[in-house]
mmCIF file of C-alpha atoms and ligand atoms in Angstrom:
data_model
loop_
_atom_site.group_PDB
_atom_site.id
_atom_site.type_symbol
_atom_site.label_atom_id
_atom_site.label_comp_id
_atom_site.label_asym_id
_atom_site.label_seq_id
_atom_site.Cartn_x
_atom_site.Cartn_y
_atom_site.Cartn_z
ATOM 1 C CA UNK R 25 222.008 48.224 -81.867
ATOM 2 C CA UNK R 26 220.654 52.075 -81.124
ATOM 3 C CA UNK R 27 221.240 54.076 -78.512
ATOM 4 C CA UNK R 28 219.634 57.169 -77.120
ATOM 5 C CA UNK R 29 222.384 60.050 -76.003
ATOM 6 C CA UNK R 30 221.678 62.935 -73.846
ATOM 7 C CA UNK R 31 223.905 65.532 -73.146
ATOM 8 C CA UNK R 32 223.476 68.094 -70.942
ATOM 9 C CA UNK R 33 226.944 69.588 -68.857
ATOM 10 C CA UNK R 34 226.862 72.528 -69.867
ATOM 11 C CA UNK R 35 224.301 74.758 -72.303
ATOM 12 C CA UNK R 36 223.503 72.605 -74.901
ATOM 13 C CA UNK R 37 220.426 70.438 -74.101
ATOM 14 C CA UNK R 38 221.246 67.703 -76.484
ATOM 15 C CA UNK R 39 219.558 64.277 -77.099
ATOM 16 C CA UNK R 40 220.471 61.804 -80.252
ATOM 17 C CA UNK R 41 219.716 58.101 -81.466
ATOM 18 C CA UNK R 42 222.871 56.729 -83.013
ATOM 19 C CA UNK R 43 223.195 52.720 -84.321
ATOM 20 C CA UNK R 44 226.237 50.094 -84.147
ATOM 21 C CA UNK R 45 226.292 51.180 -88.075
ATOM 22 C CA UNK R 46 227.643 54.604 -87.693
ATOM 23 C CA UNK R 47 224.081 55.949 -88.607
ATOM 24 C CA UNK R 48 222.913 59.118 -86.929
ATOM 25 C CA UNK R 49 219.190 58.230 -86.891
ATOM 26 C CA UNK R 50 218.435 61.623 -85.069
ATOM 27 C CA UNK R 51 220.683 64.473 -83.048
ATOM 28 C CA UNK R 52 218.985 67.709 -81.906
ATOM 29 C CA UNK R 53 220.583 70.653 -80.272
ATOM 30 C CA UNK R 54 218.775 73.221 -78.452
ATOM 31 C CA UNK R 55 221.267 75.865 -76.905
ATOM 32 C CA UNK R 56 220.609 78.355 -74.626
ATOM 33 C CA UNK R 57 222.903 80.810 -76.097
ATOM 34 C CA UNK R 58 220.226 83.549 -76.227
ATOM 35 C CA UNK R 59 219.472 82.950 -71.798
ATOM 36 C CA UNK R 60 223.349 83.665 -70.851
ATOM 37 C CA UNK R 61 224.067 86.010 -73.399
ATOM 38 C CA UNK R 62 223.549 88.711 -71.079
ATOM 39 C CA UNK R 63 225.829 87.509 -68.776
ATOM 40 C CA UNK R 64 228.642 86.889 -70.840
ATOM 41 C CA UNK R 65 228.674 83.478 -70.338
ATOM 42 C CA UNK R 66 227.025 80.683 -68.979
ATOM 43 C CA UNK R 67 225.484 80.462 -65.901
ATOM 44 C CA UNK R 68 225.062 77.069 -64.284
ATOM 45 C CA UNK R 69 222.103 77.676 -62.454
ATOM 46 C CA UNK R 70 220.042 79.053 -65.423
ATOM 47 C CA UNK R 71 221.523 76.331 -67.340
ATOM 48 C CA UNK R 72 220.228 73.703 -65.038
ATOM 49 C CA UNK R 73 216.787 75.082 -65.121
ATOM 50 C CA UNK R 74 216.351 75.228 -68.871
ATOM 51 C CA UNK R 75 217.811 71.359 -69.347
ATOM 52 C CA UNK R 76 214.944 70.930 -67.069
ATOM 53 C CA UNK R 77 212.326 72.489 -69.149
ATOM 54 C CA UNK R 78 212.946 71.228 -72.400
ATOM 55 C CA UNK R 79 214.883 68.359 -71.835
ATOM 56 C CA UNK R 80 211.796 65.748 -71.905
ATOM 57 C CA UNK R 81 210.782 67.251 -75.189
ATOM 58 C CA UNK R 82 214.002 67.043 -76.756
ATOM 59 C CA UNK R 83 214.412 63.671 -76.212
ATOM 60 C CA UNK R 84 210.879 63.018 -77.401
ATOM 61 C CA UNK R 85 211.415 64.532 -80.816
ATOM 62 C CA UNK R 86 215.002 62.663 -81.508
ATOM 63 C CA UNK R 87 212.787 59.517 -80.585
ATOM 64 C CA UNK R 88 210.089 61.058 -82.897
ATOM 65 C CA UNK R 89 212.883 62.152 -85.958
ATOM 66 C CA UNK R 90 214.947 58.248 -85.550
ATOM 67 C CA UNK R 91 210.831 56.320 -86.037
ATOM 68 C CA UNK R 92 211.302 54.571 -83.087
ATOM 69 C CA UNK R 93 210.088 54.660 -79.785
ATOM 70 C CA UNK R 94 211.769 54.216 -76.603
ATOM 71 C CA UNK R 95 210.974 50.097 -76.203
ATOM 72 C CA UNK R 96 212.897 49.576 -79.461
ATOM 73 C CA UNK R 97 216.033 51.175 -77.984
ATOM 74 C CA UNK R 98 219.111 48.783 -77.034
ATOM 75 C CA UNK R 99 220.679 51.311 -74.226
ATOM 76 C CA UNK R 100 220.423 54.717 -72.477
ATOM 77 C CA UNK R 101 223.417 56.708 -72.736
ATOM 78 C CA UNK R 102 223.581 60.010 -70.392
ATOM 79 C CA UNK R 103 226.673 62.793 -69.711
ATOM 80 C CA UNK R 104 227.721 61.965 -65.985
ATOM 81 C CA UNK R 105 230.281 64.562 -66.110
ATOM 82 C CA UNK R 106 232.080 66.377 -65.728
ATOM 83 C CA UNK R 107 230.522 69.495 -66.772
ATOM 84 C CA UNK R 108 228.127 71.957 -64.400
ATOM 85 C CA UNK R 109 226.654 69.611 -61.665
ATOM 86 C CA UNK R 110 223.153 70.892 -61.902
ATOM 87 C CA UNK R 111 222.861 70.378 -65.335
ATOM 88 C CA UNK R 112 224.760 67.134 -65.590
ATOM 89 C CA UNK R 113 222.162 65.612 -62.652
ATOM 90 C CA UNK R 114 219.292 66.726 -64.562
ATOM 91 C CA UNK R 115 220.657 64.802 -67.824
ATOM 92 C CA UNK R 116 221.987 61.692 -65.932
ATOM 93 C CA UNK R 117 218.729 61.394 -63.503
ATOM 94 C CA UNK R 118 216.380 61.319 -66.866
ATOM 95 C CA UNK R 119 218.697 58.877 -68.688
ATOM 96 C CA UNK R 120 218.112 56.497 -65.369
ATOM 97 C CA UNK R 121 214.318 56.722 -65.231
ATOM 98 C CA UNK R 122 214.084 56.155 -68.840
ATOM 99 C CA UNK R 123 216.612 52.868 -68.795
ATOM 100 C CA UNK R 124 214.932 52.013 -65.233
ATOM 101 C CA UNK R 125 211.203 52.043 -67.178
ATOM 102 C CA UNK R 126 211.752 50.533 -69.977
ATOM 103 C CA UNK R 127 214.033 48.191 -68.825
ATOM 104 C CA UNK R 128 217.167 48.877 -70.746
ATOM 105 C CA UNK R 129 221.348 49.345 -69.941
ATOM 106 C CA UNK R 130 221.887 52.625 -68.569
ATOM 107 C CA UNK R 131 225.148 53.976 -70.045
ATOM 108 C CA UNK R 132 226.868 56.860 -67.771
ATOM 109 C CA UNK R 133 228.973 58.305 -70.051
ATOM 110 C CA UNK R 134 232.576 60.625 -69.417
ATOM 111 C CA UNK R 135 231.656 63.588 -71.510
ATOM 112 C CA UNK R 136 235.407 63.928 -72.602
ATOM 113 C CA UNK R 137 235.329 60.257 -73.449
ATOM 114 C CA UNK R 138 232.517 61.155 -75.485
ATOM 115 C CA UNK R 139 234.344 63.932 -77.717
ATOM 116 C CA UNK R 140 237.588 61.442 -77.718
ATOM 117 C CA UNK R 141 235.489 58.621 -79.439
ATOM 118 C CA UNK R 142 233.468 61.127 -81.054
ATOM 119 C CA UNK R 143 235.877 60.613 -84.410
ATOM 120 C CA UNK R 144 235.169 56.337 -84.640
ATOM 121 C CA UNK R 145 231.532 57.478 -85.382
ATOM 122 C CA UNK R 146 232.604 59.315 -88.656
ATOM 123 C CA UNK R 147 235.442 57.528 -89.376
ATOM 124 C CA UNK R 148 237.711 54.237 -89.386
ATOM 125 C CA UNK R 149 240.117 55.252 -86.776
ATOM 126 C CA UNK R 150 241.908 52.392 -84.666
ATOM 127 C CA UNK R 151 243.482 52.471 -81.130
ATOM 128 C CA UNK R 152 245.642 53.327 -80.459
ATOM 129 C CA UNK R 153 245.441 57.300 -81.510
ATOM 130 C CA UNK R 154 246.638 60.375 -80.275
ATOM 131 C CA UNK R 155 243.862 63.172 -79.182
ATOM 132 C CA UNK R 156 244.406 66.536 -79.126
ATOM 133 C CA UNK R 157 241.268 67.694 -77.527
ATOM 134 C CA UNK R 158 240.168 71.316 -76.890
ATOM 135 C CA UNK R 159 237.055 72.798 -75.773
ATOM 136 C CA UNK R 160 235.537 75.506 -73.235
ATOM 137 C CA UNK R 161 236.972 73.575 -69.968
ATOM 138 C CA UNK R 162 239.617 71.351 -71.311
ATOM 139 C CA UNK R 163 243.017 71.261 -73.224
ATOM 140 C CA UNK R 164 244.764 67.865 -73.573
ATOM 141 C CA UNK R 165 246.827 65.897 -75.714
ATOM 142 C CA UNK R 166 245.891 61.906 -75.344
ATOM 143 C CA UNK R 167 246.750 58.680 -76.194
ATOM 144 C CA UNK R 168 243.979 56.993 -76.588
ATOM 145 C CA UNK R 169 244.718 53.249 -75.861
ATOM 146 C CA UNK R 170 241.183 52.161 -76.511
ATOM 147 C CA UNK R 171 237.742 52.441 -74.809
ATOM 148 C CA UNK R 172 238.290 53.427 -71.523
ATOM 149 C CA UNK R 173 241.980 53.678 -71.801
ATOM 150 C CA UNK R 174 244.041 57.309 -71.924
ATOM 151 C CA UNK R 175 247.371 58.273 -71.270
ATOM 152 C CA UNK R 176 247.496 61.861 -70.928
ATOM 153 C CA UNK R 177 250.615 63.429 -72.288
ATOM 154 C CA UNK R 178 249.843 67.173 -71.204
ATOM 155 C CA UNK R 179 247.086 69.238 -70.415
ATOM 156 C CA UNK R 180 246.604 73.593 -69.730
ATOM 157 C CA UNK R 181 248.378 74.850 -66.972
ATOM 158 C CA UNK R 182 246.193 77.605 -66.786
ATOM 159 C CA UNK R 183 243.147 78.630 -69.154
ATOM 160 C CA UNK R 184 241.134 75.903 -71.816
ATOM 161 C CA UNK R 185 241.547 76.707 -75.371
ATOM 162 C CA UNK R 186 238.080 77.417 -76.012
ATOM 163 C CA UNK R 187 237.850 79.803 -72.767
ATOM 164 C CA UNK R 188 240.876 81.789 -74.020
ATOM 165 C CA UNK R 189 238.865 82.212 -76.969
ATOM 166 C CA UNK R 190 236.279 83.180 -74.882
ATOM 167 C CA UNK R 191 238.012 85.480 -73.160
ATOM 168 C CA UNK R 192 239.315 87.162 -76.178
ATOM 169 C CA UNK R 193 236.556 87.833 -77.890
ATOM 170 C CA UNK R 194 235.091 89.424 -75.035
ATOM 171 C CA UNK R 195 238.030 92.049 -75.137
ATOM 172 C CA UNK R 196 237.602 92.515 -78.725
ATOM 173 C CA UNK R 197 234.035 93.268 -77.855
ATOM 174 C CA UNK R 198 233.254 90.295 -79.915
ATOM 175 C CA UNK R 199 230.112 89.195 -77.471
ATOM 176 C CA UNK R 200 230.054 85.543 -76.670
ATOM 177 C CA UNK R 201 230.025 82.650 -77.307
ATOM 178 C CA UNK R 202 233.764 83.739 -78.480
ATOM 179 C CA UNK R 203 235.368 80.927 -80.525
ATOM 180 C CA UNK R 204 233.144 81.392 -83.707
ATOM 181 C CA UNK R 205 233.074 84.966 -83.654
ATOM 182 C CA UNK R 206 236.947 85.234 -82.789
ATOM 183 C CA UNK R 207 237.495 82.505 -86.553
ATOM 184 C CA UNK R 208 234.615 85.179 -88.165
ATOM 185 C CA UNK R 209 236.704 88.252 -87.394
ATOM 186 C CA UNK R 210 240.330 87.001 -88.183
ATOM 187 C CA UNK R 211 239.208 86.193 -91.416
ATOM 188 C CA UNK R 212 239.592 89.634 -92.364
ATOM 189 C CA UNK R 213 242.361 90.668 -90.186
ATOM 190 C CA UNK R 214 246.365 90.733 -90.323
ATOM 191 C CA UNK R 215 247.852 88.335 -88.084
ATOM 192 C CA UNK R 216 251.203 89.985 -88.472
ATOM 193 C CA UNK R 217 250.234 93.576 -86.961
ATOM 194 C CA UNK R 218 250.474 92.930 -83.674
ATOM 195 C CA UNK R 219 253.108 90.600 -81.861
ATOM 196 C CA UNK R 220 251.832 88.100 -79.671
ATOM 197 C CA UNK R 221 253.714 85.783 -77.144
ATOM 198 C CA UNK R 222 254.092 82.044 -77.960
ATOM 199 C CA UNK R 223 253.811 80.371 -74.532
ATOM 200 C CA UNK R 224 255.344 77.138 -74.267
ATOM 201 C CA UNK R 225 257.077 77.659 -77.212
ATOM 202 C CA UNK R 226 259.925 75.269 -77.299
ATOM 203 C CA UNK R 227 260.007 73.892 -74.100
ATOM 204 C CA UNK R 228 259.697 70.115 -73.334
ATOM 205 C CA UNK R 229 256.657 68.355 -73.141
ATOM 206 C CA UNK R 230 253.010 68.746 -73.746
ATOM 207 C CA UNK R 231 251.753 71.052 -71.651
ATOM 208 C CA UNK R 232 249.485 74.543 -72.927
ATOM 209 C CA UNK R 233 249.766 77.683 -71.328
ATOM 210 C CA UNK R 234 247.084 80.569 -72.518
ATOM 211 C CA UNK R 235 246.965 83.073 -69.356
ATOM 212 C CA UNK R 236 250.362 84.540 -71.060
ATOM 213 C CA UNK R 237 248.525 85.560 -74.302
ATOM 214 C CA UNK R 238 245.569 86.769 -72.794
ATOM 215 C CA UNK R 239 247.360 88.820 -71.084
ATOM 216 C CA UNK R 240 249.647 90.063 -73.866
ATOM 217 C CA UNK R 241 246.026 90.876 -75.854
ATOM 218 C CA UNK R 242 244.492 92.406 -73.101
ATOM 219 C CA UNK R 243 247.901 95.122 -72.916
ATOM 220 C CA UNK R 244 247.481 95.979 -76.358
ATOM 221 C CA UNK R 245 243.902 96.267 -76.435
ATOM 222 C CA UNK R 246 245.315 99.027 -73.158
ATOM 223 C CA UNK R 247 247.016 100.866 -76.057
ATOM 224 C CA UNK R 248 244.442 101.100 -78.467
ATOM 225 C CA UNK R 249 241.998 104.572 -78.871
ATOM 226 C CA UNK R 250 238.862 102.969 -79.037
ATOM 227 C CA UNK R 251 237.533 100.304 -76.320
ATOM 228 C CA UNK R 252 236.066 97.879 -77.746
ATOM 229 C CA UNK R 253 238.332 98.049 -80.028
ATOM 230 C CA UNK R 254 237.813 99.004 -83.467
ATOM 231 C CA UNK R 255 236.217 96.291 -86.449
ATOM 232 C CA UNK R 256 239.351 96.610 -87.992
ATOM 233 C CA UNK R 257 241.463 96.210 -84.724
ATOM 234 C CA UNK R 258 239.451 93.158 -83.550
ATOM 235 C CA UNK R 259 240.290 91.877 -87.242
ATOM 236 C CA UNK R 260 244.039 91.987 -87.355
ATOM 237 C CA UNK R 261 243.922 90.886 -83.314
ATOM 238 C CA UNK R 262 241.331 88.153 -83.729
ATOM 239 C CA UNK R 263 244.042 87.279 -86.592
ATOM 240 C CA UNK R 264 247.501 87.096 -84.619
ATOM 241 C CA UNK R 265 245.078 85.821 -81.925
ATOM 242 C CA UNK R 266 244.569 82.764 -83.740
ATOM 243 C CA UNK R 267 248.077 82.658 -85.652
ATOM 244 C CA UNK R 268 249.765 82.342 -81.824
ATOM 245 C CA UNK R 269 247.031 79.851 -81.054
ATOM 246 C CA UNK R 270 248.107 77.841 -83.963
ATOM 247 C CA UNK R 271 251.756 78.207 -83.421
ATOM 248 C CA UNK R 272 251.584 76.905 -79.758
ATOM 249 C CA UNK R 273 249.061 73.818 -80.722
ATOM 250 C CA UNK R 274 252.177 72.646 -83.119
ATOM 251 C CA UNK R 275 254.505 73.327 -80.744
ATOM 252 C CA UNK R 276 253.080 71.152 -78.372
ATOM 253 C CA UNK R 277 252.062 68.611 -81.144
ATOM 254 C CA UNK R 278 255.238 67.946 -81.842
ATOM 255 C CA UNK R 279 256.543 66.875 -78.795
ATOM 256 C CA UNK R 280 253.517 64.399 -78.493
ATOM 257 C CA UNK R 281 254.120 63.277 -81.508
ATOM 258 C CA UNK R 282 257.190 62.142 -80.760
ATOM 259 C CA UNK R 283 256.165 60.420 -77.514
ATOM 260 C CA UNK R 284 253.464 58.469 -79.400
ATOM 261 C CA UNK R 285 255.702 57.603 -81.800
ATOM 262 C CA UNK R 286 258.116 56.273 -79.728
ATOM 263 C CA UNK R 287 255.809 53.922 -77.990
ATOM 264 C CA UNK R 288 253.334 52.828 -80.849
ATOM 265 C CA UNK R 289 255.943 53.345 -83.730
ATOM 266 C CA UNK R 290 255.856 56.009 -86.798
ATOM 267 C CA UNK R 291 252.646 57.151 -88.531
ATOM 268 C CA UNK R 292 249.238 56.719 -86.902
ATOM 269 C CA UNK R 293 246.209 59.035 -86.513
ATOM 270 C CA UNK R 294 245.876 62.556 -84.954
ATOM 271 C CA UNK R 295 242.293 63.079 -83.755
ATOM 272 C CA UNK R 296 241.138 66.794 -83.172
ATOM 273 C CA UNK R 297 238.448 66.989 -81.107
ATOM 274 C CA UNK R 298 235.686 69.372 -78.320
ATOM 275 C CA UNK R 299 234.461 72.630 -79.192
ATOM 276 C CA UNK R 300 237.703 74.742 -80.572
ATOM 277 C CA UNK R 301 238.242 71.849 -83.349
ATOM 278 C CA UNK R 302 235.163 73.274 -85.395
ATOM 279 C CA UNK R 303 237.272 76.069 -86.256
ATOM 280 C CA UNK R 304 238.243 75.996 -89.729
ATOM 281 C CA UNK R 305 241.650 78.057 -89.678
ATOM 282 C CA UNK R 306 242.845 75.591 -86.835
ATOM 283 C CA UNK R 307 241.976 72.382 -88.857
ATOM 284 C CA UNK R 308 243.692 73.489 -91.513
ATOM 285 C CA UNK R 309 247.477 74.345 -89.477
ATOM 286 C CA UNK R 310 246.834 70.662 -87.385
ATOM 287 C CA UNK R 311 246.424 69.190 -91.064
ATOM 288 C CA UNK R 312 249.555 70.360 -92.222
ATOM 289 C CA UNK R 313 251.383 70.301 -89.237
ATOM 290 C CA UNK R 314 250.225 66.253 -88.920
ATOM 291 C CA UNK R 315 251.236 65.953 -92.716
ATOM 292 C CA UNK R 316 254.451 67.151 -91.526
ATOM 293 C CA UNK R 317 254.932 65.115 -88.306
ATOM 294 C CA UNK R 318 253.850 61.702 -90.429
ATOM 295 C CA UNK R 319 250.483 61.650 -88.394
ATOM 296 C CA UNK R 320 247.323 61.430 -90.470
ATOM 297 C CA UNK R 321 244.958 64.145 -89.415
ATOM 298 C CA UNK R 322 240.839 63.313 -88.504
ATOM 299 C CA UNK R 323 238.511 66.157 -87.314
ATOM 300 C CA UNK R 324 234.995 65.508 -87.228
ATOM 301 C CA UNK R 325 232.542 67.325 -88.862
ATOM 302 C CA UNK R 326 232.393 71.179 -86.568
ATOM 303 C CA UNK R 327 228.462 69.669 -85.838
ATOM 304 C CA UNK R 328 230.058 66.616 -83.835
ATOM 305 C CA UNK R 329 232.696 68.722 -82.515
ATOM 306 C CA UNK R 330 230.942 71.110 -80.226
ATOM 307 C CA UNK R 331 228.723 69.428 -77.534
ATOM 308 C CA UNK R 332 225.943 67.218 -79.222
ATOM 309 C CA UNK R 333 223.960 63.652 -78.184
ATOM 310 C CA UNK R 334 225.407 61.635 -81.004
ATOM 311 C CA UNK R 335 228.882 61.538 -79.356
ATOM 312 C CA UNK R 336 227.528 60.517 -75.994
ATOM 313 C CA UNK R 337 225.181 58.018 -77.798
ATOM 314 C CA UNK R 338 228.168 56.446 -79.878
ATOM 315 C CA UNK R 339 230.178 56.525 -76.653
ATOM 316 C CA UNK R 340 227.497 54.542 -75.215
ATOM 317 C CA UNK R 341 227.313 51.964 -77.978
ATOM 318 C CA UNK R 342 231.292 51.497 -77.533
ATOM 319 C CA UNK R 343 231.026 50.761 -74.032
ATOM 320 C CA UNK R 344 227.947 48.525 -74.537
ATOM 321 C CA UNK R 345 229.497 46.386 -76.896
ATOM 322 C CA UNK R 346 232.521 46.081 -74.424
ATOM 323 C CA UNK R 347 229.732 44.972 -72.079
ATOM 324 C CA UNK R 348 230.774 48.180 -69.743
ATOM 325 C CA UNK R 349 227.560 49.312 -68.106
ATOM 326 C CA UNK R 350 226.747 51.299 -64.990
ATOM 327 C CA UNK R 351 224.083 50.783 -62.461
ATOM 328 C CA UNK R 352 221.069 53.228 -61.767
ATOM 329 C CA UNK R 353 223.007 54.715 -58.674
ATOM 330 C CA UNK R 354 226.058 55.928 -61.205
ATOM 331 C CA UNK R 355 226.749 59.203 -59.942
ATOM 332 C CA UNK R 356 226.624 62.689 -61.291
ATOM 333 C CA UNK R 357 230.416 64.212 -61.402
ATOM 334 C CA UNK R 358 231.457 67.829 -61.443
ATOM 335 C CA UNK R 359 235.119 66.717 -61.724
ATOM 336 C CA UNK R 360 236.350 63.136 -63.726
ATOM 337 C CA UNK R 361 239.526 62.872 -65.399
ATOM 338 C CA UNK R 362 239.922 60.374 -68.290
ATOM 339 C CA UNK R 363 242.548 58.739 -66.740
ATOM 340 C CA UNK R 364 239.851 57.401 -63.753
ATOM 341 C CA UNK R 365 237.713 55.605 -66.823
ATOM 342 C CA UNK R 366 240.707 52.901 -66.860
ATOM 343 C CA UNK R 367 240.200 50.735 -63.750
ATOM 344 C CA UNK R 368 236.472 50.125 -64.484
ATOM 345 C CA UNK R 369 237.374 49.374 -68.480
ATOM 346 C CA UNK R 370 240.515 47.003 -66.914
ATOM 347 C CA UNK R 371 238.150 45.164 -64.776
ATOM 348 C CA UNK R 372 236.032 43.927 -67.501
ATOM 349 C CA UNK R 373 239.095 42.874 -69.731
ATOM 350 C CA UNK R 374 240.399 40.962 -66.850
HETATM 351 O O1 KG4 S 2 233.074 71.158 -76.587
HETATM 352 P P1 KG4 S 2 232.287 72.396 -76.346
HETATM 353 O O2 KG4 S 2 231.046 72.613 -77.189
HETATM 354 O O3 KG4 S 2 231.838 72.494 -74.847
HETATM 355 C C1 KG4 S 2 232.681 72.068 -73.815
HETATM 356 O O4 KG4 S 2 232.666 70.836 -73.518
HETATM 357 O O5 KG4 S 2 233.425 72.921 -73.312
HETATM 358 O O6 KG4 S 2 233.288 73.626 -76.522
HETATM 359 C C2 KG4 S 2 232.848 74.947 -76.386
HETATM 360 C C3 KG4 S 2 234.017 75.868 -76.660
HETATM 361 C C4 KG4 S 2 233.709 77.335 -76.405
HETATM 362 O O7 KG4 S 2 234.731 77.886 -75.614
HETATM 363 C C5 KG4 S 2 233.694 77.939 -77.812
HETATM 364 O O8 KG4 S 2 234.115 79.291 -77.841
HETATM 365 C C6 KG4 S 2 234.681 77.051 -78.542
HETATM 366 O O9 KG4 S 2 234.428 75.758 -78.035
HETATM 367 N N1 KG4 S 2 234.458 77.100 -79.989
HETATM 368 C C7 KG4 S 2 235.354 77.580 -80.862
HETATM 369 C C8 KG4 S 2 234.730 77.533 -82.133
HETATM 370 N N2 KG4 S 2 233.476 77.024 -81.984
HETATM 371 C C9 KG4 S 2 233.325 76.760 -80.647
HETATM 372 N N3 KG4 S 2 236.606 78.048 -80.693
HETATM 373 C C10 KG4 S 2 237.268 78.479 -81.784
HETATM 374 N N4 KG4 S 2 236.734 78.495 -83.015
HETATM 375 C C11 KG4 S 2 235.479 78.033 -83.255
HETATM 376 N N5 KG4 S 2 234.961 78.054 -84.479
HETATM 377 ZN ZN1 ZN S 3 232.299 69.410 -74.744
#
């Protein structure tokens, strides 16, 4: 079985053929870092336009790189949110005329479903499994039952991980986007300079709070002579930045664990997945903290982690073989929690 993926919610215009093997027979990324970078981020508007322009061609050189063409495919998997509406309709429209041509099963796929199943593609991992899944727009911690079936334990009260990072590195004068170039500069810093709150810290359940830190970094970066603040500044920020960051995810870990354990029993798998879980530091302190916790600790390689076509094409292939398949008038969401993916998956159990 192979499946075409497209993903396009936000600024990555991604396309990928993925089989029922595991095999990545193609997955292309073009990003469009370099047409919001003067903005500071992305703007949804420009970001529609440019899935536009090179979406078509994308497509036609994963079709080109996998040897196949689009007749031997066995479904059409396309983001249908949530992400940026624009460029979420311009991914999810293609993805129907090419399954309505040729004839195939259009898959509509939940983008965050996507990164939650992204880890089965890599790895062995069986349901049930927690998720702790951070990226620019989202910070959860999941159960994930099975295809189509999460129980969230706690999500952000405030900012996503990955947009704290953002955020950060744009007061650090870091430029954008900020996650990688936050994990660059706290390589060389001290993460015990300055002190940084801990929000969250100790209290019950899974919830994240980042607005507290952010604001914490932006008062010191107040205090500091030079603005941006200084390479060696940024460093030993970027640093404590990073250590709080890590503190708080094992806070909140913790508490999940607990909850999963209780209701599935002791060990299991953690899955780390979305954007933020390609950074290297953070993998390392959710390894030992899931060591720790009796959890055993999967990340997928950082390629699979930020936004790509072979998770929504492996996401499609799950649902497929589950017989879960949309019609061409599937719509195009801004907004779609995990938890809404359950009545549709129950339906088809039933
Ligand atoms: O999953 P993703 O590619 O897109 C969304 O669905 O949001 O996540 C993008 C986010 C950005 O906020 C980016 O700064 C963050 O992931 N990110 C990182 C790293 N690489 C990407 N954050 C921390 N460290 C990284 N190495
Ligand atoms: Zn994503």
């Amino acid at each position: 079985m192979r499946v075409l993926g497209i993903e396009t919610s936000c600024d990555e215009t991604a396309a990928a053929v993925v089989d029922d093997g595991g095999h990545i027979l193609a997955d292309l990324v073009r990003t469009q870092l370099d047409e919001h970078a003067a903005y500071g981020g992305v703007v949804p508007e420009i970001a529609a336009r440019s899935h536009v322009d090179h979406l078509d061609r994308v497509i036609a050189a994963a079709l080109e790189q996998a040897g196949i063409g689009f007749a031997e495919l066995d479904g059409v998997a396309a983001t249908a949110g949530p992400g940026l509406i624009g460029g979420v309709m311009v991914g999810l429209m293609t993805g129907k005329a090419i399954a309505s041509v040729h004839a195939k099963p259009l898959i509509a796929v939940n983008h965050l479903e996507a990164h939650a199943l992204s880890a089965r593609l890599v790895e062995t991992v069986d349901f049930p499994y927690l998720l702790l899944l951070v990226s620019g727009g989202h910070c959860q911690l999941v159960v994930v039952e099975g295809v189509g079936r999460y129980r969230r334990l706690g999500t952000t009260i405030d900012d996503a991980l990955g947009e704290a990072f953002d955020k950060a590195a744009r007061m650090l004068g870091l430029g954008y986007p900020g996650g990688p170039a936050v994990e660059a500069a706290a390589a060389a810093g001290d993460p015990e300079r300055f002190a940084l709150p801990r929000p969250m810290r100790g209290r019950k359940g899974c919830d994240f709070s980042f607005s507290g830190l952010k604001t914490a970094l932006r008062r010191v970066c107040e205090t500091l002579a030079d603005s941006p603040p200084s390479a060696r500044d940024a460093a030993d920020l970027s640093a404590g930045f990073q250590a709080a960051v890590g503190d708080i995810l094992e806070d909140r870990l913790r508490n999940a664990a607990a909850q999963f354990h209780a209701a599935h029993g002791d060990g299991g798998t953690l899955v780390v997945a979305g954007g933020v879980a390609a950074n290297r530091y953070l993998r390392d302190r959710l390894g030992t903290a899931a060591r720790t916790l009796g959890l055993t600790l999967v990340a997928p390689p950082a390629a699979l982690c930020t936004d790509n076509g072979a998770m929504v094409a492996w996401a499609g292939i799950e649902r497929l073989q589950l017989g879960l398949t949309d019609s061409l008038d599937a719509r195009a969401r801004p907004r779609w929690p995990l938890e809404d993916l359950r009545e549709q998956a129950m339906a088809v159990s039933a």
